[in-house]
XYZ file of C-alpha atoms in Angstrom:
678
model
C 12.437 -16.197 -41.138
C 12.326 -19.675 -39.616
C 13.296 -20.150 -35.983
C 17.076 -20.762 -35.641
C 17.962 -24.383 -35.199
C 20.494 -25.962 -32.842
C 23.351 -28.476 -32.733
C 21.428 -31.340 -34.301
C 20.741 -29.240 -37.375
C 24.436 -28.396 -37.754
C 25.442 -32.069 -37.444
C 22.833 -33.032 -40.060
C 24.023 -30.273 -42.379
C 27.620 -31.465 -42.106
C 26.460 -35.034 -42.850
C 24.399 -33.939 -45.858
C 27.341 -32.028 -47.345
C 29.318 -35.249 -47.733
C 26.368 -37.560 -48.519
C 25.990 -37.966 -52.294
C 22.601 -39.637 -51.824
C 21.038 -36.577 -50.230
C 18.512 -34.701 -52.325
C 19.516 -31.353 -53.836
C 16.528 -29.535 -52.445
C 17.203 -30.847 -48.942
C 20.846 -29.809 -49.105
C 19.944 -26.342 -50.327
C 17.384 -25.713 -47.620
C 19.729 -26.974 -44.907
C 22.545 -24.728 -46.104
C 20.269 -21.703 -46.142
C 18.959 -22.460 -42.627
C 22.510 -22.962 -41.399
C 23.619 -19.608 -42.782
C 20.592 -17.946 -41.164
C 21.375 -19.719 -37.892
C 25.019 -18.675 -38.001
C 24.081 -15.032 -38.790
C 21.467 -15.058 -36.072
C 23.805 -16.459 -33.393
C 26.983 -14.520 -34.045
C 28.662 -12.413 -36.642
C 32.084 -13.285 -35.183
C 32.338 -9.895 -33.462
C 32.508 -9.389 -29.662
C 29.950 -6.586 -30.148
C 27.278 -9.143 -31.121
C 24.861 -9.409 -28.219
C 23.861 -12.967 -29.274
C 27.337 -14.315 -29.651
C 27.374 -18.112 -29.483
C 30.036 -19.695 -27.207
C 29.285 -23.346 -27.876
C 27.784 -26.014 -25.656
C 29.121 -28.667 -23.319
C 29.109 -32.283 -24.376
C 26.934 -34.753 -22.550
C 29.528 -36.044 -20.131
C 30.683 -32.546 -19.160
C 27.091 -31.474 -18.644
C 26.321 -34.355 -16.377
C 29.457 -33.796 -14.344
C 28.799 -30.093 -13.757
C 25.103 -30.804 -12.971
C 26.184 -33.220 -10.270
C 28.633 -30.669 -8.820
C 25.886 -28.002 -8.821
C 23.605 -30.333 -6.843
C 26.366 -31.045 -4.356
C 27.016 -27.322 -3.778
C 23.270 -26.672 -3.512
C 22.905 -29.274 -0.729
C 25.808 -27.649 1.161
C 26.403 -30.795 3.241
C 30.132 -30.311 3.621
C 31.734 -31.312 6.934
C 33.971 -28.266 7.034
C 34.600 -24.955 5.193
C 37.926 -26.394 4.018
C 36.111 -29.237 2.278
C 33.848 -26.784 0.469
C 36.809 -24.583 -0.521
C 38.575 -27.634 -1.891
C 35.484 -28.493 -3.927
C 35.320 -24.934 -5.390
C 38.974 -25.080 -6.362
C 38.428 -28.379 -8.159
C 35.426 -27.008 -10.016
C 37.418 -23.999 -11.214
C 40.174 -26.293 -12.336
C 37.749 -28.431 -14.329
C 36.024 -25.382 -15.764
C 39.146 -23.862 -17.276
C 38.499 -23.020 -20.893
C 34.782 -23.808 -20.496
C 33.724 -20.771 -18.414
C 31.801 -19.079 -21.236
C 29.942 -22.274 -22.044
C 29.060 -22.717 -18.437
C 27.653 -19.264 -17.800
C 25.437 -19.408 -20.893
C 23.952 -22.768 -19.829
C 20.671 -22.708 -17.902
C 21.844 -25.295 -15.344
C 25.563 -24.610 -15.254
C 25.092 -20.870 -14.861
C 23.709 -21.642 -11.397
C 26.886 -23.577 -10.684
C 29.022 -20.607 -11.685
C 27.015 -18.308 -9.391
C 27.511 -20.663 -6.478
C 31.232 -20.869 -7.257
C 31.538 -17.071 -7.409
C 29.768 -16.714 -4.058
C 32.247 -19.157 -2.466
C 35.448 -18.016 -4.236
C 38.373 -16.315 -2.513
C 39.975 -13.098 -3.808
C 42.374 -14.714 -6.255
C 39.730 -17.050 -7.644
C 37.341 -14.133 -8.074
C 39.880 -12.193 -10.053
C 40.613 -15.237 -12.177
C 36.932 -15.576 -13.110
C 36.693 -11.846 -13.764
C 39.665 -11.996 -16.105
C 38.138 -14.917 -17.966
C 35.191 -12.742 -19.047
C 37.390 -9.947 -20.469
C 36.287 -9.079 -23.988
C 32.874 -10.697 -23.541
C 31.200 -8.691 -20.764
C 28.705 -7.098 -23.180
C 27.751 -10.410 -24.748
C 27.274 -12.030 -21.375
C 25.256 -9.144 -20.004
C 22.735 -9.586 -22.862
C 22.321 -13.315 -22.167
C 19.360 -14.603 -20.149
C 21.444 -16.735 -17.777
C 24.893 -15.214 -17.995
C 23.574 -11.784 -16.950
C 22.711 -13.173 -13.461
C 26.229 -14.558 -13.146
C 27.655 -11.152 -14.012
C 25.466 -9.436 -11.396
C 26.753 -11.779 -8.709
C 30.302 -11.250 -9.908
C 29.910 -7.431 -9.824
C 28.631 -7.429 -6.244
C 31.447 -9.594 -5.008
C 33.934 -7.451 -6.961
C 32.593 -4.274 -5.301
C 33.218 -5.878 -1.903
C 36.769 -6.743 -2.948
C 37.354 -3.167 -4.197
C 36.414 -1.836 -0.794
C 38.664 -4.397 0.903
C 41.637 -3.250 -1.146
C 40.733 0.363 -0.480
C 40.312 0.287 3.309
C 42.850 -2.369 4.323
C 46.288 -0.777 4.493
C 48.075 -4.148 4.620
C 46.306 -5.430 1.545
C 48.582 -5.490 -1.513
C 46.771 -3.432 -4.135
C 48.865 -4.556 -7.045
C 49.548 -8.253 -6.532
C 47.626 -11.254 -5.255
C 49.174 -14.419 -3.935
C 50.031 -15.723 -7.404
C 51.274 -12.379 -8.682
C 49.147 -12.756 -11.787
C 46.374 -10.198 -11.353
C 46.287 -6.477 -10.730
C 44.014 -4.628 -8.298
C 40.279 -5.186 -8.513
C 39.810 -1.476 -9.061
C 41.839 -1.568 -12.282
C 40.127 -4.726 -13.480
C 36.731 -3.114 -12.853
C 37.621 0.054 -14.717
C 38.985 -2.023 -17.598
C 35.590 -3.767 -17.773
C 33.756 -0.390 -17.724
C 35.836 0.806 -20.708
C 34.897 -2.364 -22.564
C 31.191 -1.720 -21.978
C 31.208 2.043 -22.698
C 30.400 1.748 -26.441
C 27.357 -0.397 -25.617
C 25.745 1.482 -22.697
C 23.045 2.967 -24.911
C 22.047 -0.478 -26.180
C 22.224 -1.999 -22.665
C 19.639 0.471 -21.374
C 16.997 -1.048 -23.662
C 18.068 -4.672 -23.398
C 15.854 -6.942 -21.287
C 18.837 -8.525 -19.497
C 21.714 -6.091 -19.882
C 19.675 -3.283 -18.324
C 19.911 -5.108 -14.951
C 23.688 -5.311 -15.234
C 23.919 -1.642 -16.193
C 21.811 -0.535 -13.266
C 24.009 -2.557 -10.906
C 27.134 -0.907 -12.316
C 25.625 2.531 -11.765
C 24.808 1.640 -8.159
C 28.375 0.421 -7.555
C 29.995 3.472 -9.155
C 27.754 5.868 -7.182
C 28.249 4.036 -3.833
C 24.564 3.191 -3.438
C 23.092 0.204 -1.668
C 23.378 -2.990 -3.663
C 20.004 -4.649 -2.995
C 19.431 -8.312 -2.383
C 18.835 -10.315 -5.551
C 15.571 -11.618 -4.082
C 14.247 -8.351 -2.764
C 10.940 -7.377 -4.344
C 10.403 -4.033 -6.095
C 13.949 -2.863 -5.482
C 15.664 -0.458 -7.816
C 17.392 -3.464 -9.351
C 14.886 -6.270 -9.222
C 11.348 -6.342 -10.655
C 8.598 -8.574 -9.267
C 8.947 -11.145 -12.012
C 12.717 -11.173 -11.748
C 12.514 -11.621 -7.999
C 10.236 -14.664 -8.413
C 12.625 -16.148 -10.954
C 15.549 -15.657 -8.541
C 13.698 -17.407 -5.722
C 12.978 -20.381 -7.957
C 16.681 -21.131 -8.545
C 17.240 -21.298 -4.755
C 20.537 -19.372 -4.611
C 20.919 -17.422 -1.390
C 22.885 -14.191 -1.282
C 25.959 -14.035 0.911
C 26.950 -11.178 3.239
C 28.172 -9.022 0.367
C 24.612 -8.156 -0.751
C 22.344 -5.424 0.591
C 25.258 -3.161 1.545
C 26.879 0.124 0.596
C 30.524 -0.063 -0.385
C 33.224 2.554 -0.301
C 34.615 3.246 -3.761
C 37.811 5.000 -4.952
C 37.739 8.408 -6.576
C 38.267 6.869 -10.008
C 34.788 5.317 -9.780
C 33.108 8.688 -9.241
C 35.108 10.201 -12.142
C 34.101 7.284 -14.345
C 30.447 7.699 -13.376
C 30.542 11.400 -14.290
C 31.966 10.542 -17.710
C 29.293 7.878 -18.268
C 26.446 10.298 -17.489
C 27.977 13.036 -19.619
C 28.552 10.650 -22.526
C 25.019 9.260 -22.384
C 23.522 12.756 -22.307
C 25.507 13.789 -25.365
C 24.497 10.623 -27.218
C 20.809 11.179 -26.506
C 20.882 14.889 -27.428
C 23.107 14.394 -30.509
C 25.789 16.662 -28.999
C 23.517 19.704 -28.949
C 25.504 22.767 -27.795
C 22.732 23.927 -25.428
C 19.282 22.885 -24.229
C 17.597 25.423 -26.450
C 19.100 23.795 -29.514
C 17.912 20.280 -28.669
C 15.735 18.977 -31.473
C 12.128 18.391 -30.306
C 12.203 14.897 -31.846
C 15.180 14.085 -29.599
C 13.198 15.036 -26.532
C 10.269 12.974 -27.754
C 12.474 9.952 -28.315
C 13.898 10.191 -24.829
C 10.418 10.501 -23.325
C 9.512 7.271 -25.084
C 12.302 5.587 -23.098
C 10.648 6.777 -19.898
C 7.553 4.743 -20.652
C 9.445 1.711 -22.017
C 9.069 -1.347 -19.789
C 12.834 -2.034 -19.800
C 14.460 1.371 -20.126
C 12.151 3.179 -17.679
C 13.886 1.795 -14.582
C 17.330 2.805 -15.923
C 16.173 6.361 -16.604
C 14.799 6.549 -13.048
C 18.226 5.620 -11.719
C 19.984 8.139 -13.958
C 17.740 10.868 -12.559
C 18.495 9.692 -9.013
C 22.311 9.825 -9.335
C 22.785 12.722 -11.743
C 22.572 15.213 -8.885
C 25.992 13.961 -7.647
C 27.643 15.762 -10.606
C 25.051 17.965 -12.216
C 23.147 20.558 -10.229
C 21.158 21.541 -13.300
C 19.730 18.005 -13.544
C 20.244 17.625 -17.296
C 18.298 14.374 -17.658
C 15.361 15.850 -15.734
C 15.394 18.897 -18.044
C 15.521 16.618 -21.059
C 12.238 15.070 -19.935
C 10.442 18.007 -18.352
C 10.490 21.730 -18.972
C 11.466 24.144 -16.158
C 9.693 27.353 -17.187
C 6.339 28.478 -15.750
C 4.417 28.008 -18.971
C 2.421 24.968 -20.050
C 3.664 23.124 -23.083
C 1.170 21.106 -25.214
C 3.631 18.296 -25.884
C 4.669 18.097 -22.235
C 1.026 18.144 -21.222
C 0.189 15.190 -23.475
C 3.229 13.321 -22.193
C 2.204 13.870 -18.564
C -1.325 12.790 -19.376
C 0.066 9.529 -20.696
C 2.209 9.099 -17.584
C -0.852 9.553 -15.381
C -2.871 6.934 -17.250
C -0.267 4.267 -18.084
C 0.972 1.576 -15.651
C 4.660 1.950 -16.539
C 4.429 5.710 -16.932
C 2.709 6.265 -13.567
C 5.371 4.165 -11.850
C 8.056 6.261 -13.537
C 6.314 9.509 -12.571
C 5.801 8.383 -8.989
C 9.500 7.558 -8.639
C 10.956 10.701 -10.193
C 8.625 12.936 -8.162
C 10.427 11.671 -5.065
C 13.810 12.284 -6.706
C 13.370 15.698 -8.309
C 13.947 19.144 -6.758
C 10.942 20.461 -4.882
C 10.605 23.484 -7.146
C 10.487 21.250 -10.240
C 7.843 19.045 -8.670
C 5.791 22.060 -7.566
C 5.846 23.358 -11.134
C 4.408 20.107 -12.503
C 1.799 20.034 -9.757
C 0.640 23.610 -10.247
C 0.495 23.477 -14.028
C -0.772 19.997 -14.834
C -2.058 18.189 -11.717
C -3.604 20.570 -9.195
C -6.940 20.995 -10.922
C -7.498 17.257 -11.408
C -6.417 15.757 -8.071
C -9.863 14.335 -7.426
C -9.980 12.515 -10.760
C -6.431 11.166 -10.436
C -7.142 9.827 -6.945
C -9.864 7.620 -8.453
C -7.396 5.884 -10.769
C -6.386 3.092 -8.416
C -3.794 1.520 -10.698
C -2.123 4.696 -12.073
C -2.900 8.280 -11.002
C -3.440 7.457 -7.316
C 0.205 6.449 -7.000
C 1.282 9.843 -8.330
C -0.934 11.647 -5.840
C 0.523 9.438 -3.152
C 4.022 10.545 -4.128
C 2.988 14.212 -4.120
C 1.728 13.903 -0.527
C 5.248 12.796 0.483
C 7.144 15.419 -1.493
C 5.247 18.722 -1.601
C 5.289 21.442 1.068
C 2.605 21.521 3.800
C 0.505 24.137 2.000
C 0.080 21.983 -1.127
C -0.366 18.808 0.923
C -3.278 20.389 2.826
C -4.826 21.461 -0.498
C -4.694 17.850 -1.682
C -6.163 16.557 1.597
C -8.979 19.073 1.381
C -9.959 17.619 -2.006
C -9.410 13.916 -1.218
C -10.666 13.438 2.342
C -14.378 14.220 1.711
C -14.415 11.399 -0.856
C -12.056 9.041 0.913
C -14.653 6.339 1.513
C -15.149 6.079 -2.283
C -11.462 6.050 -3.185
C -9.933 3.188 -1.216
C -10.623 0.050 -3.215
C -7.474 -1.852 -4.131
C -4.716 0.646 -3.362
C -4.305 0.411 0.392
C -0.990 2.249 0.252
C -2.897 5.329 -0.810
C -4.812 5.287 2.488
C -1.552 4.940 4.403
C -0.097 7.944 2.582
C -3.093 10.053 3.500
C -2.799 9.091 7.179
C 0.954 9.850 7.180
C 0.353 13.211 5.504
C -2.275 14.060 8.141
C 0.071 13.153 10.951
C 2.962 15.177 9.545
C 0.748 18.221 9.317
C -0.506 18.289 12.896
C -3.216 15.618 12.478
C -4.880 17.752 9.814
C -8.491 16.634 9.191
C -7.994 13.642 11.431
C -11.625 13.507 12.574
C -12.872 13.667 8.972
C -10.428 10.921 7.927
C -11.594 8.655 10.778
C -15.206 9.275 9.853
C -14.620 8.414 6.196
C -12.624 5.278 7.020
C -15.255 4.032 9.475
C -17.883 4.670 6.798
C -15.797 2.654 4.319
C -14.945 -0.358 6.435
C -17.531 -0.408 9.280
C -20.587 1.274 7.898
C -23.781 1.299 9.916
C -25.732 0.562 6.748
C -23.908 -2.692 6.217
C -25.749 -5.863 7.226
C -22.595 -7.683 8.333
C -20.404 -5.043 9.939
C -16.932 -6.528 10.215
C -13.751 -4.666 9.415
C -11.890 -7.960 8.973
C -14.148 -8.802 6.018
C -14.270 -5.303 4.502
C -10.619 -4.539 4.880
C -8.834 -7.941 4.943
C -11.471 -9.723 2.851
C -11.196 -12.878 4.942
C -13.895 -14.760 3.066
C -11.875 -14.724 -0.168
C -8.413 -14.880 1.436
C -5.960 -17.746 1.882
C -6.945 -18.066 5.540
C -7.072 -21.762 6.425
C -5.218 -22.894 3.296
C -2.750 -25.710 3.724
C -0.920 -25.044 0.422
C 2.152 -22.849 0.010
C 0.346 -20.127 -1.908
C -0.130 -17.814 1.035
C 0.089 -15.132 2.099
C -0.402 -13.047 -1.026
C 1.037 -9.596 -1.571
C -2.478 -8.117 -1.543
C -3.095 -9.666 1.907
C 0.140 -8.140 3.144
C -0.865 -4.658 1.991
C -4.308 -4.928 3.552
C -2.974 -6.273 6.837
C -0.403 -3.495 7.070
C -3.105 -0.922 6.356
C -5.375 -2.291 9.114
C -2.443 -2.235 11.548
C -1.826 1.368 10.537
C -5.462 2.188 11.322
C -5.239 0.501 14.732
C -2.201 2.654 15.550
C -3.833 5.784 14.090
C -6.790 5.877 16.479
C -8.163 3.668 19.277
C -11.541 3.645 17.604
C -10.193 1.216 15.023
C -8.741 -0.921 17.814
C -12.198 -1.254 19.339
C -13.782 -1.963 15.950
C -11.193 -4.664 15.188
C -11.655 -6.310 18.581
C -15.449 -6.350 18.102
C -14.991 -7.804 14.639
C -12.721 -10.559 15.934
C -15.212 -11.475 18.664
C -17.932 -11.672 15.988
C -15.959 -14.295 14.084
C -16.382 -18.031 14.719
C -13.776 -19.216 17.222
C -12.178 -21.502 14.622
C -11.754 -18.574 12.228
C -10.058 -16.404 14.867
C -7.645 -19.211 15.745
C -6.833 -19.650 12.054
C -5.725 -16.031 11.947
C -3.101 -16.786 14.594
C -1.479 -19.286 12.233
C -1.539 -17.048 9.164
C 1.634 -15.351 7.884
C 0.191 -11.803 7.895
C -3.159 -11.971 9.670
C -1.346 -13.092 12.847
C 0.215 -9.631 12.933
C -3.280 -8.096 13.085
C -4.107 -10.326 16.059
C -0.882 -9.219 17.749
C -1.714 -5.544 17.110
C -5.006 -5.686 19.070
C -3.483 -7.382 22.142
C -2.888 -4.024 23.854
C -3.462 -4.563 27.531
C -4.214 -1.013 28.643
C -6.549 -0.126 25.750
C -8.813 -3.222 25.557
C -11.595 -3.411 28.109
C -11.338 -6.157 30.724
C -14.518 -7.819 29.508
C -13.333 -7.946 25.914
C -9.958 -9.225 27.056
C -11.671 -12.145 28.768
C -13.771 -12.890 25.698
C -10.713 -12.941 23.458
C -8.781 -15.087 25.918
C -11.687 -17.587 26.074
C -11.013 -18.289 22.367
C -7.218 -17.988 22.290
C -6.755 -20.264 25.307
C -8.290 -23.211 23.425
C -5.176 -24.032 21.395
C -2.201 -22.533 23.256
C 0.068 -25.563 22.861
C -0.152 -25.704 19.083
C 0.097 -21.931 18.835
C 3.310 -22.033 20.913
C 4.865 -24.506 18.480
C 3.940 -22.439 15.402
C 6.152 -19.840 13.732
C 3.378 -17.216 13.765
C 1.222 -18.333 16.688
C 4.219 -18.253 19.041
C 4.397 -14.485 18.639
C 0.758 -14.224 19.661
C 1.576 -16.354 22.713
C 4.357 -13.970 23.673
C 1.871 -11.082 23.512
C -0.571 -12.980 25.755
C 1.917 -12.870 28.639
C 1.242 -9.180 29.080
C -2.348 -9.316 27.779
C -3.306 -11.537 30.749
C -2.189 -8.892 33.267
C -4.641 -8.651 36.188
C -6.169 -11.894 34.918
C -4.226 -14.414 36.946
C -6.760 -17.165 36.310
C -6.191 -17.038 32.564
C -2.432 -16.725 32.948
C -2.284 -19.840 35.122
C -4.629 -21.708 32.765
C -2.279 -21.083 29.846
C 0.790 -21.964 31.930
C -0.775 -25.195 33.135
C -1.760 -26.154 29.583
C 1.818 -25.617 28.334
C 3.322 -27.513 31.264
C 0.934 -30.415 30.723
C 2.484 -30.906 27.257
C 5.937 -29.679 28.130
C 7.670 -32.292 26.013
C 5.937 -31.146 22.837
C 6.589 -27.496 23.663
C 10.242 -27.974 24.501
C 10.897 -30.035 21.365
C 9.789 -27.081 19.210
C 12.117 -24.191 18.401
C 9.303 -21.728 18.763
C 7.833 -23.521 21.807
C 11.115 -23.220 23.702
C 11.041 -19.478 23.174
C 7.482 -19.256 24.510
C 8.508 -21.470 27.475
C 11.309 -19.036 28.222
C 9.222 -15.870 27.774
C 6.508 -17.256 30.089
C 9.145 -18.225 32.723
C 7.621 -21.719 32.882
C 10.717 -23.266 34.382
C 10.086 -21.047 37.356
C 6.395 -21.919 37.267
C 7.246 -25.638 37.540
C 9.975 -25.392 40.183
C 9.096 -22.362 42.303
C 5.514 -21.314 41.818
C 5.723 -18.681 44.521
C 8.494 -16.796 42.672
C 6.534 -17.055 39.402
C 3.507 -15.496 41.077
C 5.739 -12.718 42.394
C 6.767 -11.919 38.823
C 3.074 -11.863 37.872
C 2.256 -9.448 40.704
C 5.133 -7.182 39.721
C 3.900 -7.080 36.148
C 0.368 -6.199 37.318
C 1.669 -3.365 39.502
C 3.811 -2.044 36.690
C 0.980 -1.992 34.124
C -1.770 -0.917 36.539
C -0.023 0.953 39.390
C -3.133 2.613 40.802
C -5.666 -0.160 40.278
C -7.457 -2.081 42.998
C -7.561 -5.877 43.075
C -10.303 -7.298 40.872
C -11.387 -9.444 43.835
C -11.354 -8.103 47.424
C -8.926 -9.728 49.860
C -10.854 -11.874 52.339
C -10.847 -10.659 55.918
C -11.058 -12.679 59.123
C -11.023 -16.422 58.384
C -9.597 -17.121 61.903
C -6.175 -15.615 61.153
C -4.590 -12.880 63.194
C -2.220 -10.535 61.466
C -0.684 -10.587 58.024
C 2.337 -12.635 59.068
C 0.271 -15.701 59.997
C -1.753 -15.426 56.757
C 1.376 -15.105 54.603
C 3.159 -17.962 56.310
C 0.213 -20.342 56.223
C 0.700 -23.634 54.360
C 4.210 -22.750 53.103
C 6.994 -25.228 52.711
C 9.399 -24.981 55.695
C 12.278 -23.617 53.649
C 10.221 -20.748 52.195
C 10.141 -19.014 55.575
C 13.902 -18.700 55.638
C 15.153 -18.881 52.022
C 18.574 -17.346 52.622
C 19.718 -19.979 55.103
C 17.933 -23.098 53.938
C 20.239 -25.283 51.821
C 17.424 -27.201 50.096
C 16.048 -23.950 48.713
C 19.454 -22.981 47.412
C 19.817 -26.282 45.629
C 16.405 -25.907 44.063
C 17.501 -22.700 42.295
C 20.465 -24.373 40.600
């Protein structure tokens, strides 16, 4: 069938119907295409997921585009002015709301309006969508508007619930009921379509959000990556439209008892639909179980099934959905075995398996481990993109006995396993720590062999672990840092915390880098954290501290004015303990360009953390702070340089008072000193 046409086709068809000069063949084809288009777009029923609501004319579209740009700039002089603008937009949008939310550009306007609306306006918008929630949830653009509306509605439900003075039944206009009732009315409208929503590319997001609201779970940020609600691709798309969440997101809301009851009914109804109302589990048709397992590996439905398994324990101790997917007896089942094998080798399936392992009862997880996974741990750990994630989840879930069994198998081959999945290495370290540093020496040996091997010509953990040579280090574009660089940086930081040997290795690797390369790391979004992690004053030898400072001191002014380098500068305040020469060198460099430093938001913070105002005005007091820091960090240490003796002075008093300003000998009574402190 040809691709459905748009408004121009319909206008041409209407023209052709009344044009006697049009050819018969052309009229026939146009009529057929129009009927196909009309059938494709809507069958006139609210149950049609592709229902067509019409489009705005050119003047309306231009007007709303301009309003959207104005709200996006957010250059209002006062909150009242913005509120007045929102009220005007809602007035102009009356009768056009459904057209607006299904428009690519105007749907962003509706989201911004919903985020800025007051309670009565929110209810008004909610009421406008009555009868069309299912259609809108299946739409590419309208579904995002609904998600924003649901989050704000959940916040309003809590407000009505916990505020005694809030009128639950009437708003200011007396037109709308409570948000709780409106929300339940919407749920009843969607109930017949829940099964279809689970498999719909867009409606599945709305359905998951409804489940989170009804179960009083955290409603994640719309731009948060890999959340239970937002996939990586969806998160990128949300960032591109540049709509920031308000304070209602990323929270848990109190809900009334009616929401919990409604959630229980939804879960029970879905289970009956998927099992064809089977009286008991034994009577469930095997084909039904197979069909439901197919949903677990579906790109869209898989995330919804994961959430159903997570929340079903609120009402069902027997975990019906878990039992629909997995058996619970002690015997192996050929069909279940083939299903688990697919989960362990498929990208979507392994993600599903990894998640539900963390959600299921321990005895259920132990059964799957003992029957299907135990004998093949070594092979699964080599599957970087699939099976390794499942083993990682098992390390977090199983009891200490099983965890030690897994470590016994994995650790001897650890240097061969860590390639792209750095999180797997972190899971092994965490499992070792939780079990009394089990096999710690062997783990360290394998990790050193992997990242700092003696057989390697260029031994450098920054290259082997962070892959600096192929990274975005030094890039001036906005394509950094990458997610892979984040994972690798976090893993290296974990190693540095795990054992001081990795701290020494990382310091040696940094000193082996060209000075320019090390300074570039201080300006990088994630590699700067690695630089910070090695600036541990008490653990780095004094010689290596000096060598690092020789490089870092070359560009302290620019580092202070940088979002990432400024954090390194803050660390250097303590890292220069017992090295007064370096500390004063840095302070003098910053003071020499004080105007540049103070004009930077980050530079002002560095100026404050280094007490440079004191350094400029009362150097003696600044040095006292430095001495106190040295004594606190190294209480039993001797001075790096011996105090000179003799020199023609008699007694400590004369030496201490030599070459001081007159007022410094009597600070409490001297008025000029008191003025200098103000």
